[in-house]
Tab-separated table of C-alpha atoms in Angstrom:
chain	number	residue	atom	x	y	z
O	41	UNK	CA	-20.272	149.067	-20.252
O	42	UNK	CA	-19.714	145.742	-21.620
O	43	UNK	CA	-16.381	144.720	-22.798
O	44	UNK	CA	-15.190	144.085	-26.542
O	45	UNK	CA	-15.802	140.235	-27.592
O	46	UNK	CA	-12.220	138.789	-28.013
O	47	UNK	CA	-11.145	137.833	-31.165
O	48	UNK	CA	-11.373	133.623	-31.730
O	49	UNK	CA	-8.018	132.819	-33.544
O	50	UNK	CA	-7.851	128.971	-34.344
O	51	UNK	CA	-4.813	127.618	-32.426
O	52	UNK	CA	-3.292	123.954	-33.147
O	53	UNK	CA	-1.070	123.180	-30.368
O	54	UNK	CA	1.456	120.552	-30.731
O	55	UNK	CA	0.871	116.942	-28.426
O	56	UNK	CA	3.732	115.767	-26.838
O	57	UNK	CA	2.651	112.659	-26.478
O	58	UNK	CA	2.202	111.978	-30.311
O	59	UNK	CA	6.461	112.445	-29.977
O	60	UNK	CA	8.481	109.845	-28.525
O	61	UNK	CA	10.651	111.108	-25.515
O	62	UNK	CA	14.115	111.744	-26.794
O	63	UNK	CA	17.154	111.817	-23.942
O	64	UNK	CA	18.340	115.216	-22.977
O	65	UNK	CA	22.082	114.629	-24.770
O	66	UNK	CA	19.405	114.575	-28.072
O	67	UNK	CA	19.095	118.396	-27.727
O	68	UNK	CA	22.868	119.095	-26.823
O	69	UNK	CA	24.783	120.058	-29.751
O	70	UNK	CA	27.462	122.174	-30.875
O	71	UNK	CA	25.040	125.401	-31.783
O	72	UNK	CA	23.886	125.255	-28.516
O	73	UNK	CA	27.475	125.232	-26.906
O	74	UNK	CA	28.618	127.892	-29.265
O	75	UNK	CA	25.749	130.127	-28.361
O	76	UNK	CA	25.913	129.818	-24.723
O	77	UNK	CA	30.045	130.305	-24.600
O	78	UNK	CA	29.057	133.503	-26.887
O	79	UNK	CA	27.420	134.981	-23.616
O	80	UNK	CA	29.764	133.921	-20.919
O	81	UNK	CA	33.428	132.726	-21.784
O	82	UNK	CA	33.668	134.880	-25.040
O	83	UNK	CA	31.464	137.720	-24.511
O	84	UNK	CA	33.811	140.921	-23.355
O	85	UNK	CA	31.209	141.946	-20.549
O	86	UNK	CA	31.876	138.985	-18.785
O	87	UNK	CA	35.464	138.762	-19.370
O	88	UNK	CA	35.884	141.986	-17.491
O	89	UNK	CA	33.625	140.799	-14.884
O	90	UNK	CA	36.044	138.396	-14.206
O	91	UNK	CA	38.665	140.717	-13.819
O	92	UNK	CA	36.492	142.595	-11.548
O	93	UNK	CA	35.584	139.641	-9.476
O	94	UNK	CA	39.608	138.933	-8.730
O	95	UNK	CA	40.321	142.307	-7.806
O	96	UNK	CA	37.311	141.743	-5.640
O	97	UNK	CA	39.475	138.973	-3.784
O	98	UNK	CA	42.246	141.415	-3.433
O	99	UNK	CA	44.159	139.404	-5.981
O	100	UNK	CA	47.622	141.178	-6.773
O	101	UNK	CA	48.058	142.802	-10.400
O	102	UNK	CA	50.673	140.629	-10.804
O	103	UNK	CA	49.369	137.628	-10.180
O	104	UNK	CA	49.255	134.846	-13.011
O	105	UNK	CA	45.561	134.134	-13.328
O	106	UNK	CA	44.904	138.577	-12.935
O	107	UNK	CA	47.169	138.767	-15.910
O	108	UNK	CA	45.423	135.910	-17.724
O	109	UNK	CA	41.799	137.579	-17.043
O	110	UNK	CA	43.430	141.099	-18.259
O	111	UNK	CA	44.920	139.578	-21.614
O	112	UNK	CA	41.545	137.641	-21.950
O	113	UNK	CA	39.498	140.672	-21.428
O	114	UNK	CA	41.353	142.803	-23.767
O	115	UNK	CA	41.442	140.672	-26.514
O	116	UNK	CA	37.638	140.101	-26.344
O	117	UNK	CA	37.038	143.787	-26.108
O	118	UNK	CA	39.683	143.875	-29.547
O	119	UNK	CA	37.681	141.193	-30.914
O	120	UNK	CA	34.251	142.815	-30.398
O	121	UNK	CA	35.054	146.391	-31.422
O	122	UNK	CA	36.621	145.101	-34.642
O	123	UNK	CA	33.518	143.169	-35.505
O	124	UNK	CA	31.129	146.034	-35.063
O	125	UNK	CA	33.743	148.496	-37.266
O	126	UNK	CA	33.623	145.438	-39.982
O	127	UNK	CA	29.421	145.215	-39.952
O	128	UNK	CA	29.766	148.632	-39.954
O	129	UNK	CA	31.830	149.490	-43.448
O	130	UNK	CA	30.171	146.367	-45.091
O	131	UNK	CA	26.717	147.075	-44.386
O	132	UNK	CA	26.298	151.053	-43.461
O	133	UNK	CA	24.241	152.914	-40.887
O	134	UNK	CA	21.058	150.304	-40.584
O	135	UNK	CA	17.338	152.246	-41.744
O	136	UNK	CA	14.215	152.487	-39.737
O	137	UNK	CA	12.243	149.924	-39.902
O	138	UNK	CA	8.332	150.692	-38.706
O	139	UNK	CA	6.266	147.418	-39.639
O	140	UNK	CA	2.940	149.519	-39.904
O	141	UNK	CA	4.647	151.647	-43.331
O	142	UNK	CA	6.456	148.259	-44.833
O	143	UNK	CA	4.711	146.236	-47.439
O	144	UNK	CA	6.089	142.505	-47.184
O	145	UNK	CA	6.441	140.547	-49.981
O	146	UNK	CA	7.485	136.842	-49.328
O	147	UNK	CA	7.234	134.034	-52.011
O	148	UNK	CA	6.501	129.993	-51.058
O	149	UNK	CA	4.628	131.721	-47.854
O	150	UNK	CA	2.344	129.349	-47.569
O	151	UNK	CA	3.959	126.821	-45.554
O	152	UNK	CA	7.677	126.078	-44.923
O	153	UNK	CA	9.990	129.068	-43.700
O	154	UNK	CA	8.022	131.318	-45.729
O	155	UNK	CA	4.657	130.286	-43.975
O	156	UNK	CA	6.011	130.640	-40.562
O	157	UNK	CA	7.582	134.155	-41.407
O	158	UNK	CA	4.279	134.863	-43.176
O	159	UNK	CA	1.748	134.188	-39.921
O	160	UNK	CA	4.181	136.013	-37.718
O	161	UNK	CA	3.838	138.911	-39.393
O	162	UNK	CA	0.673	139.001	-40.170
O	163	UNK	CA	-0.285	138.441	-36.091
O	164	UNK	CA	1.644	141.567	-35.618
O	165	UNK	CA	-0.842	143.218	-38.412
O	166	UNK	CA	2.260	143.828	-40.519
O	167	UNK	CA	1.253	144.182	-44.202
O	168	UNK	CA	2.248	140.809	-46.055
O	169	UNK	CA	1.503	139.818	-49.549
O	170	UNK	CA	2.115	136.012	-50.167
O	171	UNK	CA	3.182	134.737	-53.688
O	172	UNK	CA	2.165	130.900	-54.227
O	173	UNK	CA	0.752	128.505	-56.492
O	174	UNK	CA	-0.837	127.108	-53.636
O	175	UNK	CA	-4.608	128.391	-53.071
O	176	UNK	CA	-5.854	129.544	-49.469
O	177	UNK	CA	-9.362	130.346	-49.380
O	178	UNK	CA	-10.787	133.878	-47.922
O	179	UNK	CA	-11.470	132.575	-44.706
O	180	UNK	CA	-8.440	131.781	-43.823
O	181	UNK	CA	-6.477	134.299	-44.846
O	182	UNK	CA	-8.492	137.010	-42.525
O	183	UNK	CA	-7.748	134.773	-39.783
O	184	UNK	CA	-4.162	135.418	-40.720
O	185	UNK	CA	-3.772	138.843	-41.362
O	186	UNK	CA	-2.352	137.658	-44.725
O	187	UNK	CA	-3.275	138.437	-48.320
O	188	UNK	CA	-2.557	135.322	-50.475
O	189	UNK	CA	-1.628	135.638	-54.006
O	190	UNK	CA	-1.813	132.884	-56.055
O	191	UNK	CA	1.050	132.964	-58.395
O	192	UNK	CA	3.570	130.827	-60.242
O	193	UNK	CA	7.018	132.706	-59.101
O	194	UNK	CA	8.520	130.949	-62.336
O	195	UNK	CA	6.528	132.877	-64.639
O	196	UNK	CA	7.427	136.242	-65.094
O	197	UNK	CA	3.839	137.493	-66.236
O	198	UNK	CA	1.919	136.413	-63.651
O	199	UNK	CA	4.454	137.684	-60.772
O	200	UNK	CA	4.460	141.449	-62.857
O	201	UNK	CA	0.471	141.049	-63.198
O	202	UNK	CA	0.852	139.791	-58.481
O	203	UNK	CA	3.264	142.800	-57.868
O	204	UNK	CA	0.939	145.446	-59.676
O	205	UNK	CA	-1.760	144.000	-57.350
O	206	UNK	CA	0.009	144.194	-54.727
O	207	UNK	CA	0.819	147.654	-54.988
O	208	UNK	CA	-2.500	149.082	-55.480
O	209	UNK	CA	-3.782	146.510	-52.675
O	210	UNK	CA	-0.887	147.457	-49.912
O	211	UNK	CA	0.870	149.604	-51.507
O	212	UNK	CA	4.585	149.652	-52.747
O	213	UNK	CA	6.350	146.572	-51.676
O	214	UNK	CA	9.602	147.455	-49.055
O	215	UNK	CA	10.520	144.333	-48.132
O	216	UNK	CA	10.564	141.027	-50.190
O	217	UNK	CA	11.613	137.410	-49.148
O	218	UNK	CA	12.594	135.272	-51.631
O	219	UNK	CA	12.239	131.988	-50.531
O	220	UNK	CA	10.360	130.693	-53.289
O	221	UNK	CA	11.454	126.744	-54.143
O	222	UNK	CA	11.302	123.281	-55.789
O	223	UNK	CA	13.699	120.240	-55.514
O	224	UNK	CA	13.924	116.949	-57.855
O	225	UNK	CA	16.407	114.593	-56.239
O	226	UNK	CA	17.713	113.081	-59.680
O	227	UNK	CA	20.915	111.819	-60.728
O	228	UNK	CA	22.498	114.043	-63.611
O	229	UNK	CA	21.392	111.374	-66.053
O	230	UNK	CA	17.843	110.828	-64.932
O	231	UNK	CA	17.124	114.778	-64.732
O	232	UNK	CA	15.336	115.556	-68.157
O	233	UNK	CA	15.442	118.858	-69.914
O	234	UNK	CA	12.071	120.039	-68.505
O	235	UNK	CA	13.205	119.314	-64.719
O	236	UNK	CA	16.542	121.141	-64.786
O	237	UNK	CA	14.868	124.133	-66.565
O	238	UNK	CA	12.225	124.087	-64.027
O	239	UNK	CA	13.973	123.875	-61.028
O	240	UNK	CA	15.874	127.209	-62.124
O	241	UNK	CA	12.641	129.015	-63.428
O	242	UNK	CA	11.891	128.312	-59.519
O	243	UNK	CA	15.173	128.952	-57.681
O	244	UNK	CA	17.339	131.009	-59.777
O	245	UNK	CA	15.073	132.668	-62.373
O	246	UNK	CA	12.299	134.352	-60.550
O	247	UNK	CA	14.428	136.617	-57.922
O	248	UNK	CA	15.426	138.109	-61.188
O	249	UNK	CA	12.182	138.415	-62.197
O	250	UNK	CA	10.726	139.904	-58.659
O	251	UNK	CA	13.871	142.249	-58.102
O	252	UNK	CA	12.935	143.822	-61.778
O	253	UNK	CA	9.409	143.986	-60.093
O	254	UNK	CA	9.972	145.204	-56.895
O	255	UNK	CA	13.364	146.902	-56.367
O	256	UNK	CA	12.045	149.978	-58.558
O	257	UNK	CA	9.368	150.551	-56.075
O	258	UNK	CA	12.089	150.085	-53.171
O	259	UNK	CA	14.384	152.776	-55.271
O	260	UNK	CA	11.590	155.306	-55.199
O	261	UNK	CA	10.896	154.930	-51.749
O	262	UNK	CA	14.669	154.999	-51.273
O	263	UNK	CA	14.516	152.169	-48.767
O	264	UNK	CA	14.072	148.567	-48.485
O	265	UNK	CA	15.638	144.991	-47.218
O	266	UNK	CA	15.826	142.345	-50.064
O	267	UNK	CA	16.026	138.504	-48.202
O	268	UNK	CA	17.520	135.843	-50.751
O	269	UNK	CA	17.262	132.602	-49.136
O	270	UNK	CA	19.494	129.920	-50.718
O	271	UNK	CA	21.385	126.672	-49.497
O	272	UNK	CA	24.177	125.529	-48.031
O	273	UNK	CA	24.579	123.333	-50.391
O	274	UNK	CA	25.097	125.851	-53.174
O	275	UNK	CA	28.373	125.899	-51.928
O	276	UNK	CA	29.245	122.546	-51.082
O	277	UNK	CA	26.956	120.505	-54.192
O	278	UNK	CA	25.544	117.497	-53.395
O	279	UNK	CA	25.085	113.595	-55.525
O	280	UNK	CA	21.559	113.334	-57.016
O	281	UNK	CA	20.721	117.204	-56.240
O	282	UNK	CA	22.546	119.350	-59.220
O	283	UNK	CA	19.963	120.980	-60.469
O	284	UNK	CA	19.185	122.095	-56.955
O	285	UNK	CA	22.602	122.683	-55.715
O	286	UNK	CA	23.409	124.790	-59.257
O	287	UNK	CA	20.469	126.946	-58.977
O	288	UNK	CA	21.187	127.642	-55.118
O	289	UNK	CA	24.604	128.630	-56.176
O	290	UNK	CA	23.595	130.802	-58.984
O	291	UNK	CA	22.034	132.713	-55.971
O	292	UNK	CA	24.724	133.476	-53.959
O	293	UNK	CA	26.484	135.152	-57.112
O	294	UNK	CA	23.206	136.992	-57.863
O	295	UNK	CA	23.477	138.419	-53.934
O	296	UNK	CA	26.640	139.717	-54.146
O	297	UNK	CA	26.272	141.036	-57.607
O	298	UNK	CA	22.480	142.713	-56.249
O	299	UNK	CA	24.857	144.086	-53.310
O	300	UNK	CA	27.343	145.885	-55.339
O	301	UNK	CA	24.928	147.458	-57.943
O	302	UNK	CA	23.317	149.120	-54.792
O	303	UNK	CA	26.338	149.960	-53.676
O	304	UNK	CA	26.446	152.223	-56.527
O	305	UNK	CA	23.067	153.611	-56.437
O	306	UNK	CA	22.852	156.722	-54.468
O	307	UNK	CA	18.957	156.178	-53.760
O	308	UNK	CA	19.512	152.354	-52.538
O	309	UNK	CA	21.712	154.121	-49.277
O	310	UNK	CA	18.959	152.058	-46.911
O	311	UNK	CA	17.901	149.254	-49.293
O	312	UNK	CA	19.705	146.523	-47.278
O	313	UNK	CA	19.827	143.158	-48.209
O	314	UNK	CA	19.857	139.472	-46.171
O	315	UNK	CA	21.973	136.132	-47.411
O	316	UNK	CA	19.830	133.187	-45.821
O	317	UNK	CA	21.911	130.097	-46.187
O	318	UNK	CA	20.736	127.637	-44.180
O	319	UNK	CA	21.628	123.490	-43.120
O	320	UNK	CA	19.205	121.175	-43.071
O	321	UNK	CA	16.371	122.329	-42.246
O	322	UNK	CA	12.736	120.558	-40.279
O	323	UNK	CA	10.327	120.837	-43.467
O	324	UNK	CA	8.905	118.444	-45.633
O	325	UNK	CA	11.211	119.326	-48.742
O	326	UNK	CA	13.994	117.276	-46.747
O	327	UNK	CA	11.938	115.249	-44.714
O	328	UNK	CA	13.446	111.630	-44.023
O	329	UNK	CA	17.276	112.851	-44.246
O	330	UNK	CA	19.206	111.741	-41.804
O	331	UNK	CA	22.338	114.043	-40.502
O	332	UNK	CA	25.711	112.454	-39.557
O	333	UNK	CA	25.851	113.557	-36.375
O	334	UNK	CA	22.525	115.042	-34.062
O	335	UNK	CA	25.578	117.181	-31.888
O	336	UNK	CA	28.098	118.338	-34.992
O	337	UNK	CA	25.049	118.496	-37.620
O	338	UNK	CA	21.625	118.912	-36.159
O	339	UNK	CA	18.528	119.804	-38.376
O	340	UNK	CA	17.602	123.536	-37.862
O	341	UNK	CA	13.941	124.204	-37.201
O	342	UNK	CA	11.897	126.897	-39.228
O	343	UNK	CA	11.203	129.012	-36.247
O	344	UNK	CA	14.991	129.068	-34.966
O	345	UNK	CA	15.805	130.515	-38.712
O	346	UNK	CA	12.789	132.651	-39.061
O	347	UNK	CA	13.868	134.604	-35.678
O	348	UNK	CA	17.393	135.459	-37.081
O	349	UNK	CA	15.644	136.847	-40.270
O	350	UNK	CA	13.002	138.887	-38.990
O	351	UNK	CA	15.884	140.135	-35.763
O	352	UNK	CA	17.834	141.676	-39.560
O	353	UNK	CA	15.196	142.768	-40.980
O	354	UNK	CA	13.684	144.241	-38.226
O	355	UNK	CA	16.686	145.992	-36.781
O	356	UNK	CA	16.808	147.526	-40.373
O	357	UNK	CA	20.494	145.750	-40.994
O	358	UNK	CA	22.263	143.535	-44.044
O	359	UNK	CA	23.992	140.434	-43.015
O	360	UNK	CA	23.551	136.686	-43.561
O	361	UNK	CA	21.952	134.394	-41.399
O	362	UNK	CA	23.779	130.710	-41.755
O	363	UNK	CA	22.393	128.189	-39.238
O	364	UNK	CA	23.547	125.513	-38.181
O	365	UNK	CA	26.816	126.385	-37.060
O	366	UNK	CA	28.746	124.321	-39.828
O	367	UNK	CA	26.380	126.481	-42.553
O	368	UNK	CA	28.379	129.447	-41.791
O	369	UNK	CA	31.868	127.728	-42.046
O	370	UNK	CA	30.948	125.621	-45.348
O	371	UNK	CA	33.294	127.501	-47.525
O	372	UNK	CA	36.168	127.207	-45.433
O	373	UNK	CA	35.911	123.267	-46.533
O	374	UNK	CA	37.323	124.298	-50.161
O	375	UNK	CA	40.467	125.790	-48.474
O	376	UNK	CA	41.459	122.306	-47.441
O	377	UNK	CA	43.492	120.262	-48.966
O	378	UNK	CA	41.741	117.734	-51.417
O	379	UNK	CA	42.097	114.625	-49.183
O	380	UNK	CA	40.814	116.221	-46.287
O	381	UNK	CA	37.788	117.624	-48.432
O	382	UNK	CA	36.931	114.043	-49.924
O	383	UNK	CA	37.075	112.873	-45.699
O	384	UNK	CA	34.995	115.325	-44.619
O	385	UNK	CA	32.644	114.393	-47.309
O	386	UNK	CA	32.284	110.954	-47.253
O	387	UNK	CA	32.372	111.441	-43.264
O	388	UNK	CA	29.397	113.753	-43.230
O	389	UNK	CA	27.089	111.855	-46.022
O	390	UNK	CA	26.210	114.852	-48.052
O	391	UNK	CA	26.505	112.378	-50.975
O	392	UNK	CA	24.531	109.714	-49.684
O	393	UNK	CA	22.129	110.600	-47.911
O	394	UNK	CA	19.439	111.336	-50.662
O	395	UNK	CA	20.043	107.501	-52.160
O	396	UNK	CA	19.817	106.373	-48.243
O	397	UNK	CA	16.628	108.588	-47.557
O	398	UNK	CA	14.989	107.015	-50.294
O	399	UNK	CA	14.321	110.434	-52.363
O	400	UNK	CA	15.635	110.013	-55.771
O	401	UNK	CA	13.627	109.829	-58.507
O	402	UNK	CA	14.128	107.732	-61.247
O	403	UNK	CA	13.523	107.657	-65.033
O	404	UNK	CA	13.054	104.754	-66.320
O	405	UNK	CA	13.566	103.973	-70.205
O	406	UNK	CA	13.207	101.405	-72.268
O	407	UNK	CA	16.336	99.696	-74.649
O	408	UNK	CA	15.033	98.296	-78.184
């Protein structure tokens, strides 16, 4: 008996040598230092190892470094058991989550973030519906796993006219990434009417329009995970990005808002929903920017943040994903005192480094 012909799946690998060799200290940073002391010197397993291993030694209770290791170990243990209580009254019991009975939805899927969480799925024959205005041809798609949409997210029509499609192609959607976005890097005065209103159509306007869609078919099936992937910049703002930073902002307001109607809905018990917030990240709608600092600020690849999103969404649990490190600690910058805050930004760049990247656009006019 012969055996089945393996499946050909077109693979671009990436050449090393088309990358010049960057020192080792280029991938040492603080994420990478945070991470690994969150497995050894701060994670409470190993802290009572330690313990363990003195009393190995026959090292008296009384000694200074046993008592050190006890008080260390305890106050990890604290630390841990109070975060899992606090995950555990903000975000409930987390739902089942069985890939071969969801329906994913995820908007700007063709490339980016979305594209990347969009292929990995749909190599683990997970049902994914892509919303785009870019077109991907038949062919490519099967080789996918992925059924491509084509669909301007800003207009509410066409994603009702998508989402009924969807629904009698897949069946009713249960999980729905919105990552779905445009940037114009104009100054406040250049930005026209059009641009402004365009960029929130994008950003802002069409998760309203999808949750109206889609979160009635999540309500019925009384469970879901809703991903809202904004900026870290719609907390901080940024010169020669408003429109962007605004509408990125308007959806963090819009998350907790979706959060606390659910809260109230009896039937949205295992609808759970995701925060993304991320840095800078390695695509081409930031291309060229240059961070202040590779260790303090690196640039976040797509694949590092697509992992944390699908481990959420996949373990069936709310949270918020905020990578790089500073991402999660950006609000803590408006608890400063002015000074400081005007330091840290002129320090960092965030004003800057559009004009310095070269990605404003400019309007030009024309005096009488």
């Amino acid at each position: 008996m012969s055996s089945p012909e393996l499946r050909k799946v077109p693979v671009s690998l990436p050449r090393t040598f088309d990358r010049p060799d960057e020192p080792w200290h280029r991938y040492v940073n603080v994420d990478l230092v945070w991470y690994v002391l969150g497995y050894t010197l701060f994670h409470p397993w190993v802290a009572c190892i330690v313990v363990l291993c003195l009393r190995a030694q026959y090292t008296p209770w009384g000694a200074p470094e046993m008592r050190i290791a006890i008080a260390w170990a305890i106050l990890m243990c604290a630390v841990g058991i109070f975060n899992i209580f606090s995950e555990r009254i903000a975000y409930g019991v987390p739902r089942e989550v069985d890939l071969s009975e969801e329906v994913i939805v995820i908007t700007g899927g063709v490339d980016g973030l979305g594209g990347l969480l969009a292929e990995t799925y749909g190599m683990r024959n997970a049902n994914v519906a892509v919303l785009d205005t870019k077109k991907i041809d038949d062919e490519e798609a099967e080789e996918k796993g992925v059924l491509y949409y084509q669909c301007d997210v800003s207009d509410a029509k066409q994603v009702e006219a998508a989402v009924a499609e969807i629904v009698e192609d897949l069946g009713p959607p249960t999980i729905l990434v919105s990552n779905a976005g445009v940037v114009r890097p104009k100054s406040i005065l250049d930005s026209t009417a059009e641009d402004v209103e365009q960029t929130f159509r994008t950003n802002t306007l069409s998760h309203f329009t999808l949750l109206r869609a889609i979160l009635p078919h999540m309500l019925r099936e009384r469970r879901g995970t809703i991903v809202t992937v904004s900026s870290v910049l719609g907390r901080l703002g940024a010169a020669n990005l408003a429109s962007y930073c605004a509408s990125k902002a308007a959806l963090l307001a819009l998350h907790d808002s979706l959060r606390a109607e659910l809260a109230q809905n009896p039937d949205a018990q295992d609808i759970k929903t995701v925060l993304v917030t991320p840095g800078q990240m390695g695509t081409k709608m930031f291309a060229g920017l240059k961070t202040p600092s590779n260790f303090l600020a690196p640039v976040v690849s797509p694949a590092e943040l697509a992992k944390s999103i699908m481990g959420l969404i996949e373990r069936g649990e709310s949270g918020e994903v905020s990578l790089p490190l500073y991402a999660r600690y950006a609000g803590i910058l408006g608890l400063l005192p002015v000074g400081v805050q005007a330091l840290v930004r002129r320090w960092s760049g965030v004003d800057t480094a559009i004009e310095e990247g070269g990605l404003i656009v400019k309007t030009t006019t024309e005096k009488n």
